[in-house]
Amino acid sequence: MEVLNPDLYAGNIIMSRVRLARNLRDMPFTLDAASGREVVKKVNRALVKTDTFNLYFVSNLDEITLEAMKERHLISNNLIANPECGAALVNSDESLSIMVNEEDVIREQCFMKGLRISEAYKRIDRIDDELAKNLDIAFDETLGYLTACPTNLGTGMRASVMMFLPALTESGKIKDLVAEAAEIGLTVRGLYGEGSRAEGCMYQISNEVTLGISEYDIIKSVEETVLSVCKLERELEEKLYVKKELVTMDRAKKAFGVLTNAVLLPYTEFLTLIAEVKLGAMLGMINISDVEAIDDLIVAVRPANLCKQYGRPLTDTDRDLFRAELVGKKLTKLKE
């Protein structure tokens, strides 16, 4: 079997995430306010030795802060919908996020750039072990970890990789990928998971099956699929873009020109244009070597995160104005 090197696909592979769902023995999956806050305290105490976490209660955060955290995948809509006792513990570099009183009582997440599912799992597994020492986790010898949603039974684990797939998107072959992934127990979703749409040619590939399969097998299946998808994407990029170099370069440089000169820049327009610029940078047609910085920029100029940077709520027009200014400065600096 051909062994593929993930380093060859920098740009296409954006981020790895491992998430574990856990509940407490002899307690409901949805806790009342008093019990829920008590669990938050126990989780907070349990994690003291693992990392430095900041504790955020949903009830103490304003709407913009909550939305900005959701844009960075640190919290979810389900957590936001539980202001009575919903909370999140987030470490300093935001690579670890522990949501308490979400759909399950505990949802542990680790994020790492690139294809690093195994490393992310090792980190979150240490967190999970520490929680298990301090809390009575709901586990059944036959079913594994007990979860609010039956599709999470077993390992309670979701391993996902965020990918940039412009050629599969433009060719329409992304639909075939969705169908083929389903056949092997994987799913292809938009940027924010189930029910969300793809933005800027970005997708999440993750496992669908958690019962009757080990964590190792989940990781292996997702990693192998991601690398196969990368290989297919690069083959299509060769046909669609590399062999049409002048057309591709023209598209990328025009997009760069708009992004560095725009006065107003709506987020949807930005996503379309930045995908062209990123592709051009990956193919060496635009002199930007730090492609990862483009991914960071995509997060930084999302609506709520823009408001956080500005320090107050913004109108749609003000957001578009501020985004155009930030994007223009950042891209110009990246190209220097």
mmCIF file of C-alpha atoms in Angstrom:
data_model
loop_
_atom_site.group_PDB
_atom_site.id
_atom_site.type_symbol
_atom_site.label_atom_id
_atom_site.label_comp_id
_atom_site.label_asym_id
_atom_site.label_seq_id
_atom_site.Cartn_x
_atom_site.Cartn_y
_atom_site.Cartn_z
ATOM 1 C CA MET A 1 0.000 0.000 0.000
ATOM 2 C CA GLU A 2 1.304 3.442 -0.929
ATOM 3 C CA VAL A 3 2.332 5.524 2.087
ATOM 4 C CA LEU A 4 1.462 9.189 1.649
ATOM 5 C CA ASN A 5 3.284 11.993 3.442
ATOM 6 C CA PRO A 6 0.951 14.573 5.033
ATOM 7 C CA ASP A 7 3.665 17.243 4.744
ATOM 8 C CA LEU A 8 3.149 17.145 0.983
ATOM 9 C CA TYR A 9 -0.387 18.436 1.439
ATOM 10 C CA ALA A 10 0.206 21.540 3.530
ATOM 11 C CA GLY A 11 -2.569 23.950 2.639
ATOM 12 C CA ASN A 12 -5.115 21.263 1.875
ATOM 13 C CA ILE A 13 -4.974 19.949 5.457
ATOM 14 C CA ILE A 14 -5.899 22.770 7.837
ATOM 15 C CA MET A 15 -6.726 21.414 11.262
ATOM 16 C CA SER A 16 -7.239 18.171 13.200
ATOM 17 C CA ARG A 17 -9.716 17.843 16.047
ATOM 18 C CA VAL A 18 -10.510 15.015 18.449
ATOM 19 C CA ARG A 19 -13.638 15.265 20.575
ATOM 20 C CA LEU A 20 -14.743 12.941 23.379
ATOM 21 C CA ALA A 21 -18.296 12.807 24.753
ATOM 22 C CA ARG A 22 -18.754 11.765 28.377
ATOM 23 C CA ASN A 23 -21.561 11.584 30.950
ATOM 24 C CA LEU A 24 -21.802 10.720 34.638
ATOM 25 C CA ARG A 25 -22.981 7.416 36.073
ATOM 26 C CA ASP A 26 -26.505 7.394 37.532
ATOM 27 C CA MET A 27 -27.104 10.993 36.477
ATOM 28 C CA PRO A 28 -29.204 12.386 33.600
ATOM 29 C CA PHE A 29 -27.473 13.654 30.492
ATOM 30 C CA THR A 30 -29.112 17.052 31.061
ATOM 31 C CA LEU A 31 -28.461 18.389 34.564
ATOM 32 C CA ASP A 32 -30.383 21.038 36.468
ATOM 33 C CA ALA A 33 -28.684 24.323 37.301
ATOM 34 C CA ALA A 34 -27.434 23.314 40.757
ATOM 35 C CA SER A 35 -26.075 19.905 39.713
ATOM 36 C CA GLY A 36 -24.630 21.324 36.518
ATOM 37 C CA ARG A 37 -22.661 24.045 38.293
ATOM 38 C CA GLU A 38 -21.372 21.522 40.805
ATOM 39 C CA VAL A 39 -20.057 19.373 37.937
ATOM 40 C CA VAL A 40 -18.346 22.444 36.462
ATOM 41 C CA LYS A 41 -16.491 22.936 39.757
ATOM 42 C CA LYS A 42 -15.437 19.271 39.839
ATOM 43 C CA VAL A 43 -14.180 19.380 36.243
ATOM 44 C CA ASN A 44 -12.293 22.598 36.964
ATOM 45 C CA ARG A 45 -10.593 21.071 40.017
ATOM 46 C CA ALA A 46 -9.763 17.873 38.121
ATOM 47 C CA LEU A 47 -7.939 19.762 35.369
ATOM 48 C CA VAL A 48 -5.680 21.870 37.594
ATOM 49 C CA LYS A 49 -2.732 19.500 37.102
ATOM 50 C CA THR A 50 -3.119 19.060 33.343
ATOM 51 C CA ASP A 51 -2.927 22.590 31.908
ATOM 52 C CA THR A 52 -3.838 26.192 32.701
ATOM 53 C CA PHE A 53 -7.495 26.701 31.836
ATOM 54 C CA ASN A 54 -9.717 29.756 31.841
ATOM 55 C CA LEU A 55 -13.252 29.004 33.031
ATOM 56 C CA TYR A 56 -16.120 30.694 31.181
ATOM 57 C CA PHE A 57 -19.758 30.437 32.243
ATOM 58 C CA VAL A 58 -22.223 31.023 29.399
ATOM 59 C CA SER A 59 -24.319 33.228 31.690
ATOM 60 C CA ASN A 60 -21.382 35.591 32.236
ATOM 61 C CA LEU A 61 -20.553 36.151 28.566
ATOM 62 C CA ASP A 62 -22.158 38.609 26.174
ATOM 63 C CA GLU A 63 -23.630 37.538 22.865
ATOM 64 C CA ILE A 64 -20.672 38.701 20.777
ATOM 65 C CA THR A 65 -18.140 36.856 22.945
ATOM 66 C CA LEU A 66 -20.178 33.661 22.746
ATOM 67 C CA GLU A 67 -20.508 33.923 18.981
ATOM 68 C CA ALA A 68 -16.782 34.666 18.593
ATOM 69 C CA MET A 69 -15.910 31.571 20.638
ATOM 70 C CA LYS A 70 -18.285 29.519 18.512
ATOM 71 C CA GLU A 71 -16.622 30.861 15.345
ATOM 72 C CA ARG A 72 -13.326 29.519 16.730
ATOM 73 C CA HIS A 73 -15.001 26.140 17.447
ATOM 74 C CA LEU A 74 -14.361 26.469 21.189
ATOM 75 C CA ILE A 75 -18.044 26.190 22.086
ATOM 76 C CA SER A 76 -21.220 25.079 20.326
ATOM 77 C CA ASN A 77 -24.802 26.208 19.831
ATOM 78 C CA ASN A 78 -25.892 23.527 22.296
ATOM 79 C CA LEU A 79 -23.689 25.011 24.997
ATOM 80 C CA ILE A 80 -24.851 28.563 24.264
ATOM 81 C CA ALA A 81 -28.446 27.327 24.603
ATOM 82 C CA ASN A 82 -27.757 26.340 28.238
ATOM 83 C CA PRO A 83 -27.122 29.632 30.094
ATOM 84 C CA GLU A 84 -28.181 28.139 33.446
ATOM 85 C CA CYS A 85 -25.107 25.963 33.889
ATOM 86 C CA GLY A 86 -23.247 25.768 30.567
ATOM 87 C CA ALA A 87 -19.520 26.416 30.858
ATOM 88 C CA ALA A 88 -16.266 25.947 28.980
ATOM 89 C CA LEU A 89 -12.692 25.551 30.126
ATOM 90 C CA VAL A 90 -10.237 26.757 27.484
ATOM 91 C CA ASN A 91 -6.450 26.700 27.717
ATOM 92 C CA SER A 92 -4.223 29.644 26.821
ATOM 93 C CA ASP A 93 -3.532 28.770 23.173
ATOM 94 C CA GLU A 94 -7.087 27.490 22.595
ATOM 95 C CA SER A 95 -5.879 24.037 21.609
ATOM 96 C CA LEU A 96 -7.995 22.485 24.385
ATOM 97 C CA SER A 97 -11.639 23.195 25.116
ATOM 98 C CA ILE A 98 -13.741 21.301 27.648
ATOM 99 C CA MET A 99 -17.462 22.049 27.389
ATOM 100 C CA VAL A 100 -19.560 21.183 30.439
ATOM 101 C CA ASN A 101 -23.347 20.731 30.239
ATOM 102 C CA GLU A 102 -23.565 20.680 26.460
ATOM 103 C CA GLU A 103 -25.498 17.873 24.683
ATOM 104 C CA ASP A 104 -23.486 15.552 26.933
ATOM 105 C CA VAL A 105 -22.373 16.555 30.415
ATOM 106 C CA ILE A 106 -18.735 16.734 29.269
ATOM 107 C CA ARG A 107 -17.328 17.259 25.791
ATOM 108 C CA GLU A 108 -13.543 17.374 25.557
ATOM 109 C CA GLN A 109 -11.840 18.780 22.459
ATOM 110 C CA CYS A 110 -8.274 19.104 21.248
ATOM 111 C CA PHE A 111 -7.303 21.079 18.132
ATOM 112 C CA MET A 112 -3.973 20.847 16.317
ATOM 113 C CA LYS A 113 -2.894 22.322 12.996
ATOM 114 C CA GLY A 114 -2.159 19.878 10.174
ATOM 115 C CA LEU A 115 -2.829 16.144 10.134
ATOM 116 C CA ARG A 116 -2.112 15.393 13.795
ATOM 117 C CA ILE A 117 -5.076 13.307 14.918
ATOM 118 C CA SER A 118 -2.925 10.824 16.840
ATOM 119 C CA GLU A 119 -1.173 13.603 18.733
ATOM 120 C CA ALA A 120 -4.460 15.365 19.446
ATOM 121 C CA TYR A 121 -5.922 12.109 20.757
ATOM 122 C CA LYS A 122 -2.969 11.549 23.101
ATOM 123 C CA ARG A 123 -3.417 15.026 24.544
ATOM 124 C CA ILE A 124 -7.162 14.740 25.064
ATOM 125 C CA ASP A 125 -6.805 11.185 26.381
ATOM 126 C CA ARG A 126 -4.621 12.515 29.207
ATOM 127 C CA ILE A 127 -7.349 15.026 30.023
ATOM 128 C CA ASP A 128 -9.923 12.250 29.884
ATOM 129 C CA ASP A 129 -7.886 10.063 32.248
ATOM 130 C CA GLU A 130 -7.667 12.889 34.771
ATOM 131 C CA LEU A 131 -11.407 13.474 34.614
ATOM 132 C CA ALA A 132 -12.050 9.748 35.069
ATOM 133 C CA LYS A 133 -9.977 9.799 38.274
ATOM 134 C CA ASN A 134 -12.152 12.521 39.744
ATOM 135 C CA LEU A 135 -15.600 11.811 38.281
ATOM 136 C CA ASP A 136 -17.703 8.669 37.976
ATOM 137 C CA ILE A 137 -17.977 8.413 34.184
ATOM 138 C CA ALA A 138 -20.937 6.522 32.683
ATOM 139 C CA PHE A 139 -19.549 3.388 31.024
ATOM 140 C CA ASP A 140 -21.101 0.068 30.061
ATOM 141 C CA GLU A 141 -19.003 -3.050 29.406
ATOM 142 C CA THR A 142 -21.017 -3.836 26.273
ATOM 143 C CA LEU A 143 -21.940 -0.411 24.913
ATOM 144 C CA GLY A 144 -18.878 1.540 26.011
ATOM 145 C CA TYR A 145 -19.280 5.197 26.990
ATOM 146 C CA LEU A 146 -22.930 6.182 27.366
ATOM 147 C CA THR A 147 -23.874 9.301 25.432
ATOM 148 C CA ALA A 148 -26.908 11.494 24.809
ATOM 149 C CA CYS A 149 -26.915 10.639 21.100
ATOM 150 C CA PRO A 150 -26.822 6.910 20.231
ATOM 151 C CA THR A 151 -24.430 7.609 17.334
ATOM 152 C CA ASN A 152 -21.747 8.518 19.888
ATOM 153 C CA LEU A 153 -22.011 5.283 21.888
ATOM 154 C CA GLY A 154 -18.838 3.238 22.249
ATOM 155 C CA THR A 155 -15.710 5.343 22.196
ATOM 156 C CA GLY A 156 -17.711 8.589 22.304
ATOM 157 C CA MET A 157 -15.042 9.885 19.962
ATOM 158 C CA ARG A 158 -15.160 12.059 16.867
ATOM 159 C CA ALA A 159 -11.914 12.527 14.965
ATOM 160 C CA SER A 160 -12.164 15.177 12.279
ATOM 161 C CA VAL A 161 -9.897 17.000 9.867
ATOM 162 C CA MET A 162 -10.714 20.360 8.308
ATOM 163 C CA MET A 163 -9.652 20.467 4.673
ATOM 164 C CA PHE A 164 -9.358 22.963 1.815
ATOM 165 C CA LEU A 165 -10.637 21.298 -1.358
ATOM 166 C CA PRO A 166 -11.056 23.810 -4.196
ATOM 167 C CA ALA A 167 -10.614 21.387 -7.114
ATOM 168 C CA LEU A 168 -13.068 18.817 -5.734
ATOM 169 C CA THR A 169 -15.529 21.656 -5.148
ATOM 170 C CA GLU A 170 -15.164 23.296 -8.555
ATOM 171 C CA SER A 171 -15.281 19.983 -10.423
ATOM 172 C CA GLY A 172 -18.421 18.870 -8.571
ATOM 173 C CA LYS A 173 -16.698 15.678 -7.434
ATOM 174 C CA ILE A 174 -17.197 16.617 -3.790
ATOM 175 C CA LYS A 175 -20.625 14.961 -4.073
ATOM 176 C CA ASP A 176 -18.962 11.671 -5.001
ATOM 177 C CA LEU A 177 -16.620 12.050 -2.035
ATOM 178 C CA VAL A 178 -19.563 12.494 0.351
ATOM 179 C CA ALA A 179 -21.183 9.296 -0.949
ATOM 180 C CA GLU A 180 -17.953 7.272 -0.882
ATOM 181 C CA ALA A 181 -17.104 8.431 2.647
ATOM 182 C CA ALA A 182 -20.518 7.313 3.902
ATOM 183 C CA GLU A 183 -19.862 3.807 2.608
ATOM 184 C CA ILE A 184 -16.843 3.420 4.903
ATOM 185 C CA GLY A 185 -18.398 4.990 7.993
ATOM 186 C CA LEU A 186 -17.129 8.533 7.511
ATOM 187 C CA THR A 187 -18.907 11.794 6.868
ATOM 188 C CA VAL A 188 -18.067 15.010 4.992
ATOM 189 C CA ARG A 189 -19.635 18.157 6.400
ATOM 190 C CA GLY A 190 -19.343 21.909 6.295
ATOM 191 C CA LEU A 191 -17.120 24.094 8.409
ATOM 192 C CA TYR A 192 -19.245 23.890 11.556
ATOM 193 C CA GLY A 193 -20.165 20.216 11.423
ATOM 194 C CA GLU A 194 -23.563 18.606 11.030
ATOM 195 C CA GLY A 195 -26.084 20.685 9.120
ATOM 196 C CA SER A 196 -23.610 23.418 8.185
ATOM 197 C CA ARG A 197 -22.578 24.353 4.670
ATOM 198 C CA ALA A 198 -19.104 24.454 3.207
ATOM 199 C CA GLU A 199 -17.499 27.889 3.171
ATOM 200 C CA GLY A 200 -14.477 28.857 1.109
ATOM 201 C CA CYS A 201 -14.085 25.259 -0.166
ATOM 202 C CA MET A 202 -13.519 24.050 3.425
ATOM 203 C CA TYR A 203 -14.905 20.751 4.713
ATOM 204 C CA GLN A 204 -14.671 18.489 7.744
ATOM 205 C CA ILE A 205 -14.030 14.783 7.272
ATOM 206 C CA SER A 206 -14.809 12.729 10.376
ATOM 207 C CA ASN A 207 -15.843 9.294 11.583
ATOM 208 C CA GLU A 208 -19.542 8.480 11.778
ATOM 209 C CA VAL A 209 -19.186 5.160 13.606
ATOM 210 C CA THR A 210 -18.102 5.039 17.261
ATOM 211 C CA LEU A 211 -19.540 1.726 18.460
ATOM 212 C CA GLY A 212 -17.664 -1.539 17.941
ATOM 213 C CA ILE A 213 -14.498 0.159 16.757
ATOM 214 C CA SER A 214 -11.405 1.230 18.693
ATOM 215 C CA GLU A 215 -9.970 4.733 18.940
ATOM 216 C CA TYR A 216 -6.908 3.509 17.027
ATOM 217 C CA ASP A 217 -9.062 2.226 14.154
ATOM 218 C CA ILE A 218 -11.022 5.480 14.015
ATOM 219 C CA ILE A 219 -7.814 7.500 13.770
ATOM 220 C CA LYS A 220 -6.354 5.173 11.145
ATOM 221 C CA SER A 221 -9.506 5.291 9.014
ATOM 222 C CA VAL A 222 -9.778 9.090 9.098
ATOM 223 C CA GLU A 223 -6.056 9.635 8.447
ATOM 224 C CA GLU A 224 -5.974 7.233 5.504
ATOM 225 C CA THR A 225 -9.076 8.800 3.989
ATOM 226 C CA VAL A 226 -7.751 12.336 4.408
ATOM 227 C CA LEU A 227 -4.510 11.441 2.639
ATOM 228 C CA SER A 228 -6.404 9.706 -0.186
ATOM 229 C CA VAL A 229 -8.612 12.778 -0.575
ATOM 230 C CA CYS A 230 -5.514 14.984 -0.664
ATOM 231 C CA LYS A 231 -4.020 12.872 -3.421
ATOM 232 C CA LEU A 232 -7.228 13.105 -5.465
ATOM 233 C CA GLU A 233 -7.465 16.859 -4.817
ATOM 234 C CA ARG A 234 -3.897 17.416 -6.009
ATOM 235 C CA GLU A 235 -4.504 15.372 -9.167
ATOM 236 C CA LEU A 236 -7.539 17.515 -9.934
ATOM 237 C CA GLU A 237 -5.626 20.699 -9.123
ATOM 238 C CA GLU A 238 -3.039 19.642 -11.708
ATOM 239 C CA LYS A 239 -5.746 19.296 -14.375
ATOM 240 C CA LEU A 240 -7.863 22.308 -13.423
ATOM 241 C CA TYR A 241 -5.232 24.809 -12.350
ATOM 242 C CA VAL A 242 -1.593 23.891 -13.004
ATOM 243 C CA LYS A 243 -2.131 23.018 -16.670
ATOM 244 C CA LYS A 244 -4.073 26.273 -17.042
ATOM 245 C CA GLU A 245 -1.407 28.331 -15.315
ATOM 246 C CA LEU A 246 -2.164 31.713 -16.857
ATOM 247 C CA VAL A 247 -5.889 31.467 -16.137
ATOM 248 C CA THR A 248 -5.264 30.317 -12.564
ATOM 249 C CA MET A 249 -2.654 33.010 -11.942
ATOM 250 C CA ASP A 250 -4.991 35.637 -13.371
ATOM 251 C CA ARG A 251 -7.816 34.544 -11.049
ATOM 252 C CA ALA A 252 -5.533 34.505 -7.998
ATOM 253 C CA LYS A 253 -3.928 37.887 -8.675
ATOM 254 C CA LYS A 254 -7.241 39.545 -9.464
ATOM 255 C CA ALA A 255 -8.611 38.198 -6.188
ATOM 256 C CA PHE A 256 -5.519 39.477 -4.369
ATOM 257 C CA GLY A 257 -5.997 42.862 -5.996
ATOM 258 C CA VAL A 258 -9.604 43.109 -4.870
ATOM 259 C CA LEU A 259 -8.799 41.982 -1.334
ATOM 260 C CA THR A 260 -5.959 44.473 -0.930
ATOM 261 C CA ASN A 261 -7.925 47.409 -2.388
ATOM 262 C CA ALA A 262 -11.516 46.839 -1.334
ATOM 263 C CA VAL A 263 -13.280 49.489 0.725
ATOM 264 C CA LEU A 264 -16.172 47.230 1.770
ATOM 265 C CA LEU A 265 -15.709 43.465 2.062
ATOM 266 C CA PRO A 266 -18.653 41.221 3.002
ATOM 267 C CA TYR A 267 -17.587 37.925 4.542
ATOM 268 C CA THR A 268 -19.109 35.750 1.807
ATOM 269 C CA GLU A 269 -17.237 37.699 -0.878
ATOM 270 C CA PHE A 270 -14.065 37.494 1.195
ATOM 271 C CA LEU A 271 -14.335 33.690 1.432
ATOM 272 C CA THR A 272 -14.681 33.321 -2.333
ATOM 273 C CA LEU A 273 -11.716 35.589 -3.043
ATOM 274 C CA ILE A 274 -9.413 34.294 -0.301
ATOM 275 C CA ALA A 275 -9.881 30.747 -1.633
ATOM 276 C CA GLU A 276 -8.466 31.963 -4.971
ATOM 277 C CA VAL A 277 -5.550 33.681 -3.220
ATOM 278 C CA LYS A 278 -4.781 30.652 -1.066
ATOM 279 C CA LEU A 279 -4.804 28.361 -4.087
ATOM 280 C CA GLY A 280 -2.493 30.744 -5.927
ATOM 281 C CA ALA A 281 -0.118 30.805 -2.944
ATOM 282 C CA MET A 282 -0.124 27.006 -2.668
ATOM 283 C CA LEU A 283 0.754 26.715 -6.369
ATOM 284 C CA GLY A 284 3.520 29.329 -6.128
ATOM 285 C CA MET A 285 1.663 31.815 -8.309
ATOM 286 C CA ILE A 286 1.442 34.418 -5.548
ATOM 287 C CA ASN A 287 4.471 35.097 -3.366
ATOM 288 C CA ILE A 288 2.971 34.136 0.002
ATOM 289 C CA SER A 289 4.912 31.373 1.716
ATOM 290 C CA ASP A 290 2.947 31.350 4.990
ATOM 291 C CA VAL A 291 -0.275 29.731 3.777
ATOM 292 C CA GLU A 292 -1.179 28.904 7.385
ATOM 293 C CA ALA A 293 -1.472 32.647 8.059
ATOM 294 C CA ILE A 294 -4.267 32.787 5.479
ATOM 295 C CA ASP A 295 -6.194 30.184 7.483
ATOM 296 C CA ASP A 296 -5.707 32.272 10.630
ATOM 297 C CA LEU A 297 -6.956 35.349 8.776
ATOM 298 C CA ILE A 298 -10.145 33.529 7.742
ATOM 299 C CA VAL A 299 -10.945 32.988 11.423
ATOM 300 C CA ALA A 300 -9.904 36.485 12.523
ATOM 301 C CA VAL A 301 -12.293 38.303 10.180
ATOM 302 C CA ARG A 302 -15.418 36.288 10.922
ATOM 303 C CA PRO A 303 -18.223 38.637 12.002
ATOM 304 C CA ALA A 304 -18.166 38.193 15.791
ATOM 305 C CA ASN A 305 -14.375 38.008 16.003
ATOM 306 C CA LEU A 306 -14.183 41.293 14.102
ATOM 307 C CA CYS A 307 -16.486 42.883 16.674
ATOM 308 C CA LYS A 308 -14.292 41.546 19.481
ATOM 309 C CA GLN A 309 -11.212 43.105 17.881
ATOM 310 C CA TYR A 310 -13.031 46.410 17.429
ATOM 311 C CA GLY A 311 -14.287 46.307 21.014
ATOM 312 C CA ARG A 312 -17.983 46.840 20.341
ATOM 313 C CA PRO A 313 -20.888 45.647 18.174
ATOM 314 C CA LEU A 314 -20.610 46.723 14.560
ATOM 315 C CA THR A 315 -23.200 47.361 11.893
ATOM 316 C CA ASP A 316 -22.972 45.262 8.728
ATOM 317 C CA THR A 317 -21.397 48.188 6.889
ATOM 318 C CA ASP A 318 -18.863 48.839 9.649
ATOM 319 C CA ARG A 319 -17.923 45.151 9.706
ATOM 320 C CA ASP A 320 -17.383 45.131 5.959
ATOM 321 C CA LEU A 321 -15.318 48.321 6.203
ATOM 322 C CA PHE A 322 -13.167 47.036 9.080
ATOM 323 C CA ARG A 323 -12.721 43.618 7.411
ATOM 324 C CA ALA A 324 -11.512 45.236 4.177
ATOM 325 C CA GLU A 325 -8.972 47.271 6.133
ATOM 326 C CA LEU A 326 -7.644 44.301 8.121
ATOM 327 C CA VAL A 327 -7.493 41.947 5.152
ATOM 328 C CA GLY A 328 -5.738 44.508 2.967
ATOM 329 C CA LYS A 329 -3.052 45.171 5.589
ATOM 330 C CA LYS A 330 -2.526 41.500 6.420
ATOM 331 C CA LEU A 331 -2.252 40.269 2.825
ATOM 332 C CA THR A 332 0.047 43.116 1.857
ATOM 333 C CA LYS A 333 2.325 42.233 4.765
ATOM 334 C CA LEU A 334 2.257 38.518 3.920
ATOM 335 C CA LYS A 335 3.407 39.267 0.384
ATOM 336 C CA GLU A 336 6.332 41.495 1.434
#
